[in-house]
PDB file of C-alpha atoms and ligand atoms in Angstrom:
ATOM      1  CA  MET A   1      24.586 137.659 -17.158  1.00  0.00           C
ATOM      2  CA  SER A   2      24.067 139.637 -20.487  1.00  0.00           C
ATOM      3  CA  PRO A   3      23.054 143.588 -19.809  1.00  0.00           C
ATOM      4  CA  THR A   4      19.420 142.546 -20.905  1.00  0.00           C
ATOM      5  CA  GLU A   5      19.200 140.612 -17.856  1.00  0.00           C
ATOM      6  CA  THR A   6      20.455 142.895 -15.428  1.00  0.00           C
ATOM      7  CA  THR A   7      19.045 146.036 -16.816  1.00  0.00           C
ATOM      8  CA  PRO A   8      15.543 146.501 -15.841  1.00  0.00           C
ATOM      9  CA  LEU A   9      13.169 146.701 -18.645  1.00  0.00           C
ATOM     10  CA  LEU A  10      11.268 149.753 -16.983  1.00  0.00           C
ATOM     11  CA  SER A  11      13.013 151.966 -14.269  1.00  0.00           C
ATOM     12  CA  ALA A  12      10.365 154.281 -12.616  1.00  0.00           C
ATOM     13  CA  ARG A  13      11.977 156.528  -9.782  1.00  0.00           C
ATOM     14  CA  GLY A  14      10.510 158.868  -7.248  1.00  0.00           C
ATOM     15  CA  LEU A  15       7.104 159.577  -9.080  1.00  0.00           C
ATOM     16  CA  ARG A  16       5.270 162.599  -7.909  1.00  0.00           C
ATOM     17  CA  LYS A  17       1.431 163.613  -9.105  1.00  0.00           C
ATOM     18  CA  SER A  18      -1.009 165.783  -7.332  1.00  0.00           C
ATOM     19  CA  PHE A  19      -4.395 166.410  -8.750  1.00  0.00           C
ATOM     20  CA  GLY A  20      -5.225 170.173  -7.374  1.00  0.00           C
ATOM     21  CA  ASP A  21      -3.870 170.105  -3.691  1.00  0.00           C
ATOM     22  CA  GLN A  22      -3.798 166.385  -3.070  1.00  0.00           C
ATOM     23  CA  GLU A  23      -1.136 164.546  -3.608  1.00  0.00           C
ATOM     24  CA  VAL A  24      -1.896 160.984  -5.059  1.00  0.00           C
ATOM     25  CA  LEU A  25       1.467 159.450  -5.734  1.00  0.00           C
ATOM     26  CA  LYS A  26       4.320 160.664  -2.824  1.00  0.00           C
ATOM     27  CA  GLY A  27       7.385 159.372  -4.544  1.00  0.00           C
ATOM     28  CA  ILE A  28       6.890 155.779  -6.074  1.00  0.00           C
ATOM     29  CA  ASP A  29       9.933 153.375  -7.263  1.00  0.00           C
ATOM     30  CA  LEU A  30       9.108 150.513  -9.465  1.00  0.00           C
ATOM     31  CA  GLU A  31      11.505 148.152 -11.768  1.00  0.00           C
ATOM     32  CA  VAL A  32      10.214 145.741 -13.954  1.00  0.00           C
ATOM     33  CA  ARG A  33      12.673 143.010 -15.504  1.00  0.00           C
ATOM     34  CA  ARG A  34      11.938 141.671 -18.998  1.00  0.00           C
ATOM     35  CA  GLY A  35       9.601 138.410 -18.518  1.00  0.00           C
ATOM     36  CA  GLN A  36       8.454 139.664 -15.338  1.00  0.00           C
ATOM     37  CA  VAL A  37       5.259 140.080 -14.332  1.00  0.00           C
ATOM     38  CA  VAL A  38       4.545 142.841 -11.397  1.00  0.00           C
ATOM     39  CA  ALA A  39       1.077 143.111  -9.240  1.00  0.00           C
ATOM     40  CA  LEU A  40       0.186 146.379  -8.354  1.00  0.00           C
ATOM     41  CA  ILE A  41      -2.622 145.893  -5.184  1.00  0.00           C
ATOM     42  CA  GLY A  42      -3.924 148.424  -2.683  1.00  0.00           C
ATOM     43  CA  PRO A  43      -7.179 150.117  -1.471  1.00  0.00           C
ATOM     44  CA  SER A  44      -9.125 151.918  -3.845  1.00  0.00           C
ATOM     45  CA  GLY A  45      -7.785 155.543  -4.411  1.00  0.00           C
ATOM     46  CA  SER A  46      -4.328 154.383  -3.585  1.00  0.00           C
ATOM     47  CA  GLY A  47      -2.706 155.536  -6.696  1.00  0.00           C
ATOM     48  CA  LYS A  48      -2.191 152.307  -8.816  1.00  0.00           C
ATOM     49  CA  THR A  49      -4.277 153.561 -11.856  1.00  0.00           C
ATOM     50  CA  THR A  50      -2.091 156.564 -11.805  1.00  0.00           C
ATOM     51  CA  VAL A  51       1.060 154.724 -11.564  1.00  0.00           C
ATOM     52  CA  LEU A  52       0.043 152.663 -14.716  1.00  0.00           C
ATOM     53  CA  ARG A  53      -1.289 155.399 -16.767  1.00  0.00           C
ATOM     54  CA  SER A  54       2.138 157.407 -15.828  1.00  0.00           C
ATOM     55  CA  LEU A  55       4.110 154.392 -17.243  1.00  0.00           C
ATOM     56  CA  ASN A  56       2.674 154.691 -20.571  1.00  0.00           C
ATOM     57  CA  GLY A  57       2.280 158.622 -20.650  1.00  0.00           C
ATOM     58  CA  LEU A  58      -1.310 158.961 -20.473  1.00  0.00           C
ATOM     59  CA  GLU A  59      -0.525 161.007 -17.217  1.00  0.00           C
ATOM     60  CA  THR A  60       2.304 163.299 -16.727  1.00  0.00           C
ATOM     61  CA  PRO A  61       3.759 163.024 -13.149  1.00  0.00           C
ATOM     62  CA  ASP A  62       4.885 166.152 -11.570  1.00  0.00           C
ATOM     63  CA  ALA A  63       8.455 164.687 -10.507  1.00  0.00           C
ATOM     64  CA  GLY A  64      10.133 161.728 -10.905  1.00  0.00           C
ATOM     65  CA  THR A  65      11.771 159.487 -13.724  1.00  0.00           C
ATOM     66  CA  ILE A  66      10.709 156.991 -16.310  1.00  0.00           C
ATOM     67  CA  ALA A  67      13.157 154.908 -18.398  1.00  0.00           C
ATOM     68  CA  PHE A  68      12.917 151.993 -20.574  1.00  0.00           C
ATOM     69  CA  ASP A  69      16.337 150.341 -21.382  1.00  0.00           C
ATOM     70  CA  GLY A  70      17.582 151.605 -24.595  1.00  0.00           C
ATOM     71  CA  GLY A  71      15.532 154.820 -24.507  1.00  0.00           C
ATOM     72  CA  PRO A  72      16.192 158.079 -23.255  1.00  0.00           C
ATOM     73  CA  GLU A  73      15.143 158.864 -19.481  1.00  0.00           C
ATOM     74  CA  VAL A  74      12.017 161.166 -19.346  1.00  0.00           C
ATOM     75  CA  ASP A  75      12.486 163.242 -16.303  1.00  0.00           C
ATOM     76  CA  PHE A  76       9.387 164.762 -15.318  1.00  0.00           C
ATOM     77  CA  ALA A  77      10.838 167.952 -13.368  1.00  0.00           C
ATOM     78  CA  ALA A  78      12.335 168.985 -16.717  1.00  0.00           C
ATOM     79  CA  PRO A  79      10.451 171.410 -18.977  1.00  0.00           C
ATOM     80  CA  ARG A  80      10.431 169.446 -21.770  1.00  0.00           C
ATOM     81  CA  ALA A  81       8.835 166.177 -20.183  1.00  0.00           C
ATOM     82  CA  LYS A  82       5.541 166.868 -21.556  1.00  0.00           C
ATOM     83  CA  ALA A  83       6.439 165.854 -25.095  1.00  0.00           C
ATOM     84  CA  GLN A  84       8.981 163.573 -24.109  1.00  0.00           C
ATOM     85  CA  ARG A  85       6.036 161.526 -22.204  1.00  0.00           C
ATOM     86  CA  PHE A  86       4.836 160.373 -25.818  1.00  0.00           C
ATOM     87  CA  ALA A  87       8.026 158.418 -26.384  1.00  0.00           C
ATOM     88  CA  LEU A  88       6.892 156.305 -23.713  1.00  0.00           C
ATOM     89  CA  ARG A  89       3.890 155.637 -25.543  1.00  0.00           C
ATOM     90  CA  ASP A  90       5.464 153.129 -28.190  1.00  0.00           C
ATOM     91  CA  ARG A  91       6.920 151.168 -25.228  1.00  0.00           C
ATOM     92  CA  SER A  92       4.087 149.721 -23.812  1.00  0.00           C
ATOM     93  CA  ALA A  93       0.279 148.677 -24.714  1.00  0.00           C
ATOM     94  CA  MET A  94      -2.787 149.314 -22.115  1.00  0.00           C
ATOM     95  CA  VAL A  95      -5.571 147.195 -21.480  1.00  0.00           C
ATOM     96  CA  PHE A  96      -8.335 149.080 -19.462  1.00  0.00           C
ATOM     97  CA  GLN A  97     -10.946 148.364 -17.207  1.00  0.00           C
ATOM     98  CA  HIS A  98     -13.751 149.259 -19.578  1.00  0.00           C
ATOM     99  CA  ASN A  99     -12.286 148.135 -23.145  1.00  0.00           C
ATOM    100  CA  ASN A 100     -12.816 150.777 -24.959  1.00  0.00           C
ATOM    101  CA  LEU A 101     -13.245 149.521 -28.619  1.00  0.00           C
ATOM    102  CA  PHE A 102     -14.595 151.184 -31.223  1.00  0.00           C
ATOM    103  CA  PRO A 103     -18.261 150.180 -31.231  1.00  0.00           C
ATOM    104  CA  HIS A 104     -18.819 150.847 -34.846  1.00  0.00           C
ATOM    105  CA  ARG A 105     -15.712 148.740 -36.112  1.00  0.00           C
ATOM    106  CA  THR A 106     -15.335 144.701 -36.193  1.00  0.00           C
ATOM    107  CA  VAL A 107     -13.278 142.839 -34.279  1.00  0.00           C
ATOM    108  CA  LEU A 108     -10.680 142.959 -36.408  1.00  0.00           C
ATOM    109  CA  GLU A 109     -10.761 146.492 -37.559  1.00  0.00           C
ATOM    110  CA  ASN A 110     -10.315 147.156 -33.977  1.00  0.00           C
ATOM    111  CA  VAL A 111      -7.238 145.043 -33.815  1.00  0.00           C
ATOM    112  CA  VAL A 112      -5.910 146.325 -36.809  1.00  0.00           C
ATOM    113  CA  GLU A 113      -6.222 149.954 -36.017  1.00  0.00           C
ATOM    114  CA  GLY A 114      -3.236 150.861 -34.099  1.00  0.00           C
ATOM    115  CA  PRO A 115      -0.891 148.747 -36.055  1.00  0.00           C
ATOM    116  CA  THR A 116      -1.628 149.938 -39.320  1.00  0.00           C
ATOM    117  CA  ARG A 117      -2.771 153.962 -38.340  1.00  0.00           C
ATOM    118  CA  VAL A 118      -0.127 154.289 -35.436  1.00  0.00           C
ATOM    119  CA  GLN A 119       2.748 152.351 -36.700  1.00  0.00           C
ATOM    120  CA  LYS A 120       2.231 151.898 -40.502  1.00  0.00           C
ATOM    121  CA  VAL A 121       2.447 148.234 -40.523  1.00  0.00           C
ATOM    122  CA  PRO A 122       0.885 146.918 -43.995  1.00  0.00           C
ATOM    123  CA  ARG A 123      -2.571 146.543 -43.637  1.00  0.00           C
ATOM    124  CA  ALA A 124      -2.138 142.642 -45.183  1.00  0.00           C
ATOM    125  CA  GLU A 125       0.354 142.045 -42.438  1.00  0.00           C
ATOM    126  CA  ALA A 126      -1.465 143.445 -39.710  1.00  0.00           C
ATOM    127  CA  ILE A 127      -4.493 141.334 -40.698  1.00  0.00           C
ATOM    128  CA  ALA A 128      -2.983 138.277 -40.737  1.00  0.00           C
ATOM    129  CA  GLU A 129      -1.271 138.982 -37.443  1.00  0.00           C
ATOM    130  CA  GLY A 130      -4.855 140.256 -35.999  1.00  0.00           C
ATOM    131  CA  GLU A 131      -6.156 136.765 -37.196  1.00  0.00           C
ATOM    132  CA  ARG A 132      -3.262 134.934 -35.324  1.00  0.00           C
ATOM    133  CA  LEU A 133      -3.784 136.786 -32.116  1.00  0.00           C
ATOM    134  CA  LEU A 134      -7.624 136.064 -32.291  1.00  0.00           C
ATOM    135  CA  ALA A 135      -7.109 132.568 -32.549  1.00  0.00           C
ATOM    136  CA  ARG A 136      -4.548 132.792 -29.981  1.00  0.00           C
ATOM    137  CA  VAL A 137      -7.398 133.641 -27.496  1.00  0.00           C
ATOM    138  CA  GLY A 138     -10.244 131.397 -29.087  1.00  0.00           C
ATOM    139  CA  LEU A 139     -11.723 134.473 -31.039  1.00  0.00           C
ATOM    140  CA  GLU A 140     -11.165 133.763 -34.722  1.00  0.00           C
ATOM    141  CA  GLU A 141     -14.595 133.033 -35.280  1.00  0.00           C
ATOM    142  CA  LYS A 142     -15.284 136.560 -34.279  1.00  0.00           C
ATOM    143  CA  ARG A 143     -13.530 138.255 -36.432  1.00  0.00           C
ATOM    144  CA  ASP A 144     -15.995 140.023 -38.358  1.00  0.00           C
ATOM    145  CA  ALA A 145     -18.393 140.578 -35.425  1.00  0.00           C
ATOM    146  CA  TYR A 146     -19.246 144.281 -33.677  1.00  0.00           C
ATOM    147  CA  PRO A 147     -18.025 144.626 -29.905  1.00  0.00           C
ATOM    148  CA  HIS A 148     -21.731 144.305 -28.707  1.00  0.00           C
ATOM    149  CA  GLU A 149     -22.392 141.257 -30.342  1.00  0.00           C
ATOM    150  CA  LEU A 150     -19.730 139.970 -27.924  1.00  0.00           C
ATOM    151  CA  SER A 151     -19.820 139.144 -23.807  1.00  0.00           C
ATOM    152  CA  GLY A 152     -17.840 141.455 -21.665  1.00  0.00           C
ATOM    153  CA  GLY A 153     -15.275 138.845 -21.512  1.00  0.00           C
ATOM    154  CA  GLN A 154     -14.790 138.383 -25.107  1.00  0.00           C
ATOM    155  CA  GLN A 155     -14.529 141.926 -25.173  1.00  0.00           C
ATOM    156  CA  GLN A 156     -11.613 142.248 -22.986  1.00  0.00           C
ATOM    157  CA  ARG A 157      -9.683 139.265 -24.535  1.00  0.00           C
ATOM    158  CA  VAL A 158     -10.195 141.444 -27.913  1.00  0.00           C
ATOM    159  CA  GLY A 159      -8.961 144.401 -25.920  1.00  0.00           C
ATOM    160  CA  ILE A 160      -5.964 142.097 -25.076  1.00  0.00           C
ATOM    161  CA  VAL A 161      -5.531 141.368 -28.576  1.00  0.00           C
ATOM    162  CA  ARG A 162      -5.329 145.064 -29.505  1.00  0.00           C
ATOM    163  CA  ALA A 163      -2.982 145.189 -26.906  1.00  0.00           C
ATOM    164  CA  LEU A 164      -0.500 142.609 -28.317  1.00  0.00           C
ATOM    165  CA  ALA A 165      -0.878 143.635 -31.837  1.00  0.00           C
ATOM    166  CA  LEU A 166       1.129 146.705 -31.191  1.00  0.00           C
ATOM    167  CA  ARG A 167       4.035 144.522 -30.376  1.00  0.00           C
ATOM    168  CA  PRO A 168       4.616 146.267 -27.184  1.00  0.00           C
ATOM    169  CA  ASP A 169       7.763 145.679 -24.497  1.00  0.00           C
ATOM    170  CA  LEU A 170       5.207 145.987 -21.867  1.00  0.00           C
ATOM    171  CA  LEU A 171       1.535 145.222 -21.332  1.00  0.00           C
ATOM    172  CA  LEU A 172      -0.252 147.176 -18.930  1.00  0.00           C
ATOM    173  CA  PHE A 173      -3.452 145.937 -17.202  1.00  0.00           C
ATOM    174  CA  ASP A 174      -5.768 148.641 -15.061  1.00  0.00           C
ATOM    175  CA  GLU A 175      -8.275 146.273 -13.392  1.00  0.00           C
ATOM    176  CA  PRO A 176      -9.195 144.335 -16.750  1.00  0.00           C
ATOM    177  CA  THR A 177     -11.591 142.391 -14.820  1.00  0.00           C
ATOM    178  CA  SER A 178     -13.342 144.438 -12.080  1.00  0.00           C
ATOM    179  CA  ALA A 179     -16.320 145.609 -14.547  1.00  0.00           C
ATOM    180  CA  LEU A 180     -17.050 142.049 -15.613  1.00  0.00           C
ATOM    181  CA  ASP A 181     -19.715 139.716 -14.047  1.00  0.00           C
ATOM    182  CA  PRO A 182     -18.143 137.522 -11.975  1.00  0.00           C
ATOM    183  CA  GLU A 183     -18.705 134.062 -14.279  1.00  0.00           C
ATOM    184  CA  LEU A 184     -16.717 136.029 -16.982  1.00  0.00           C
ATOM    185  CA  VAL A 185     -13.774 136.890 -15.066  1.00  0.00           C
ATOM    186  CA  GLY A 186     -11.948 133.225 -15.275  1.00  0.00           C
ATOM    187  CA  GLU A 187     -11.689 133.442 -19.242  1.00  0.00           C
ATOM    188  CA  VAL A 188      -9.887 136.960 -18.980  1.00  0.00           C
ATOM    189  CA  LEU A 189      -7.619 135.795 -16.183  1.00  0.00           C
ATOM    190  CA  VAL A 190      -6.743 132.399 -17.906  1.00  0.00           C
ATOM    191  CA  VAL A 191      -5.296 134.541 -20.954  1.00  0.00           C
ATOM    192  CA  MET A 192      -3.471 136.839 -18.831  1.00  0.00           C
ATOM    193  CA  LYS A 193      -1.870 133.727 -17.141  1.00  0.00           C
ATOM    194  CA  GLU A 194      -0.909 132.041 -20.397  1.00  0.00           C
ATOM    195  CA  LEU A 195       0.789 135.554 -21.428  1.00  0.00           C
ATOM    196  CA  ALA A 196       2.731 135.349 -18.288  1.00  0.00           C
ATOM    197  CA  ASP A 197       3.889 131.865 -18.839  1.00  0.00           C
ATOM    198  CA  GLU A 198       4.892 132.817 -22.562  1.00  0.00           C
ATOM    199  CA  GLY A 199       7.207 135.300 -21.047  1.00  0.00           C
ATOM    200  CA  TRP A 200       5.318 138.744 -21.425  1.00  0.00           C
ATOM    201  CA  THR A 201       6.391 141.575 -19.395  1.00  0.00           C
ATOM    202  CA  MET A 202       3.504 142.855 -17.230  1.00  0.00           C
ATOM    203  CA  VAL A 203       2.321 145.164 -14.717  1.00  0.00           C
ATOM    204  CA  VAL A 204      -1.392 144.506 -13.373  1.00  0.00           C
ATOM    205  CA  VAL A 205      -3.413 146.580 -11.573  1.00  0.00           C
ATOM    206  CA  THR A 206      -5.598 143.926  -9.790  1.00  0.00           C
ATOM    207  CA  HIS A 207      -8.058 143.038  -7.084  1.00  0.00           C
ATOM    208  CA  GLU A 208      -7.645 139.654  -7.762  1.00  0.00           C
ATOM    209  CA  LEU A 209      -5.476 138.846  -5.278  1.00  0.00           C
ATOM    210  CA  GLN A 210      -5.428 134.995  -6.163  1.00  0.00           C
ATOM    211  CA  PHE A 211      -4.218 135.610  -9.382  1.00  0.00           C
ATOM    212  CA  ALA A 212      -1.478 138.212  -8.160  1.00  0.00           C
ATOM    213  CA  ARG A 213      -0.845 135.624  -6.110  1.00  0.00           C
ATOM    214  CA  GLU A 214      -0.210 132.479  -8.757  1.00  0.00           C
ATOM    215  CA  VAL A 215       1.028 134.714 -11.348  1.00  0.00           C
ATOM    216  CA  ALA A 216       3.236 137.798  -9.948  1.00  0.00           C
ATOM    217  CA  ASP A 217       7.036 137.547  -9.462  1.00  0.00           C
ATOM    218  CA  GLU A 218       6.674 140.464  -7.465  1.00  0.00           C
ATOM    219  CA  VAL A 219       3.714 142.349  -5.739  1.00  0.00           C
ATOM    220  CA  LEU A 220       3.781 146.139  -4.735  1.00  0.00           C
ATOM    221  CA  PHE A 221       1.238 147.122  -1.913  1.00  0.00           C
ATOM    222  CA  LEU A 222       0.141 150.497  -2.486  1.00  0.00           C
ATOM    223  CA  ASP A 223      -1.451 152.930   0.240  1.00  0.00           C
ATOM    224  CA  GLY A 224      -1.776 156.325   0.244  1.00  0.00           C
ATOM    225  CA  GLY A 225       0.411 157.027  -2.698  1.00  0.00           C
ATOM    226  CA  VAL A 226       3.372 155.152  -1.501  1.00  0.00           C
ATOM    227  CA  VAL A 227       4.583 151.521  -1.818  1.00  0.00           C
ATOM    228  CA  ALA A 228       3.864 150.338   1.682  1.00  0.00           C
ATOM    229  CA  GLU A 229       5.383 147.244   1.122  1.00  0.00           C
ATOM    230  CA  ARG A 230       7.010 145.288  -2.008  1.00  0.00           C
ATOM    231  CA  GLY A 231       8.068 141.602  -1.897  1.00  0.00           C
ATOM    232  CA  ALA A 232       7.541 138.106  -3.620  1.00  0.00           C
ATOM    233  CA  PRO A 233       3.909 136.947  -3.691  1.00  0.00           C
ATOM    234  CA  ALA A 234       4.518 134.244  -1.116  1.00  0.00           C
ATOM    235  CA  GLN A 235       6.001 136.454   1.764  1.00  0.00           C
ATOM    236  CA  ILE A 236       3.553 138.935   0.962  1.00  0.00           C
ATOM    237  CA  PHE A 237       0.327 137.321   1.254  1.00  0.00           C
ATOM    238  CA  ARG A 238       1.806 134.472   3.872  1.00  0.00           C
ATOM    239  CA  ASP A 239       3.495 136.817   6.250  1.00  0.00           C
ATOM    240  CA  PRO A 240       3.151 140.635   5.470  1.00  0.00           C
ATOM    241  CA  GLN A 241       5.346 142.796   7.467  1.00  0.00           C
ATOM    242  CA  GLY A 242       3.299 145.961   7.578  1.00  0.00           C
ATOM    243  CA  GLU A 243       0.331 146.756   9.563  1.00  0.00           C
ATOM    244  CA  ARG A 244      -1.155 148.229   6.683  1.00  0.00           C
ATOM    245  CA  THR A 245      -0.806 145.556   4.253  1.00  0.00           C
ATOM    246  CA  ARG A 246      -2.180 143.070   7.071  1.00  0.00           C
ATOM    247  CA  ARG A 247      -5.303 144.625   7.618  1.00  0.00           C
ATOM    248  CA  PHE A 248      -5.780 145.248   3.681  1.00  0.00           C
ATOM    249  CA  LEU A 249      -5.341 141.383   2.907  1.00  0.00           C
ATOM    250  CA  ASP A 250      -7.656 140.690   6.268  1.00  0.00           C
ATOM    251  CA  ARG A 251     -10.601 142.591   4.987  1.00  0.00           C
ATOM    252  CA  ILE A 252      -9.949 141.117   1.252  1.00  0.00           C
ATOM    253  CA  LEU A 253      -9.146 137.703   1.493  1.00  0.00           C
TER     254      LEU A 253
HETATM  255  P1  ADP B   1      -6.377 153.736  -7.713  1.00  0.00           P
HETATM  256  O1  ADP B   1      -6.019 153.031  -9.247  1.00  0.00           O
HETATM  257  O2  ADP B   1      -5.703 153.003  -6.295  1.00  0.00           O
HETATM  258  O3  ADP B   1      -8.222 153.440  -7.298  1.00  0.00           O
HETATM  259  P2  ADP B   1      -6.170 156.013  -8.536  1.00  0.00           P
HETATM  260  O4  ADP B   1      -4.972 156.077  -9.056  1.00  0.00           O
HETATM  261  O5  ADP B   1      -7.302 155.751  -9.627  1.00  0.00           O
HETATM  262  O6  ADP B   1      -6.354 154.826  -7.509  1.00  0.00           O
HETATM  263  O7  ADP B   1      -6.297 157.291  -8.056  1.00  0.00           O
HETATM  264  C1  ADP B   1      -5.443 158.133  -7.062  1.00  0.00           C
HETATM  265  C2  ADP B   1      -6.272 159.316  -6.487  1.00  0.00           C
HETATM  266  O8  ADP B   1      -6.156 160.296  -7.540  1.00  0.00           O
HETATM  267  C3  ADP B   1      -7.814 159.301  -6.284  1.00  0.00           C
HETATM  268  O9  ADP B   1      -8.008 159.982  -5.041  1.00  0.00           O
HETATM  269  C4  ADP B   1      -8.402 159.713  -7.609  1.00  0.00           C
HETATM  270  O10 ADP B   1      -9.813 160.070  -7.226  1.00  0.00           O
HETATM  271  C5  ADP B   1      -7.664 160.945  -7.680  1.00  0.00           C
HETATM  272  N1  ADP B   1      -7.362 160.855  -9.374  1.00  0.00           N
HETATM  273  C6  ADP B   1      -7.190 159.919  -9.926  1.00  0.00           C
HETATM  274  N2  ADP B   1      -7.100 160.771 -11.358  1.00  0.00           N
HETATM  275  C7  ADP B   1      -7.583 162.150 -11.088  1.00  0.00           C
HETATM  276  C8  ADP B   1      -7.918 163.274 -12.428  1.00  0.00           C
HETATM  277  N3  ADP B   1      -7.604 163.131 -13.260  1.00  0.00           N
HETATM  278  N4  ADP B   1      -8.182 164.262 -11.702  1.00  0.00           N
HETATM  279  C9  ADP B   1      -8.706 164.487  -9.967  1.00  0.00           C
HETATM  280  N5  ADP B   1      -8.400 163.409  -9.555  1.00  0.00           N
HETATM  281  C10 ADP B   1      -7.856 162.224  -9.910  1.00  0.00           C
END
C-alpha cells in the first residue's frame, strides 16, 4: 500500500476539554482515513460537537494532539497551540446545524465568499465552480435567490455546497438535519450519501442512526466525554458490546 493509504488523513489523540469545571472531553482518540465516513453518535451533551469543532480549530482543547497528513501536529498542551490551531481550518470545512448563510447575499455570493476572500481564488473561477456545485445538488436555478427564499433543506444544501467550494480534505457535519422539518431531512441525507459514495472523507455528528448505519465506515459512540464504544456500524447496531451503547440504541431505535 502507498503511504497515503496507510497514513490516516486525520489523527486526533487524547483530546481533553473543560468548560469551567465541567470536563466535556476526557481523552478522545479519533482516526479518519481518506475516503472514510466516521459517524459520531451519542446522547446530547456527550461532547460530539466539541470534538468536531476541535478538529477544525473552532474550539481549542486543553490537551491532546491533532495532525493532518503532511501537516504539522498541533499539540494543544504546547504554548503556541492557540495560534497553531488556525492551520487546521484550511484542511476541513464544516456544515452546521443552522446553516449560517449571509442573509443579504445571494446563494452564489454565499458560495464564492470563502474561495475568493479567504483562498484568493479568482472570482470567475470561483463562480464557475460554484455554479457547477450548485447544479450538483440540484440548485442551479437558485443561484440568484436569497437564503430566505429557500426551504430549510435547500439552505442546508447550499451550506454543503459552500463547504465543498473550499475544496477541503475533510468535510465535517454537525447535525445538519436536526433543525429541519422531517419532510426536508431526506433531501439533505441523499446529498450526503452521494458525497460519501464519491469518496469524500467525512466526520458526521448525527442523530440519524439509519444514515450512520448505511453510510458510515466507522461509528463512535460518545458518552460523558469518552468514546464508550467504536466499531463498524453492523457490529455497533446489531451487537453493541457496552451496556451504555445498548441503552442508548434501545431508546432511539
Ligand atoms: P453534544 O454535541 O454531544 O450534544 P457538546 O459537545 O455540544 O455535546 O457539549 C458537551 C457539553 O459541553 C455540554 O454539557 C455543553 O453544555 C457544554 N458546552 C459546549 N460548548 C460550551 C461552551 N462554549 N461553554 C460552556 N459549555 C459548553
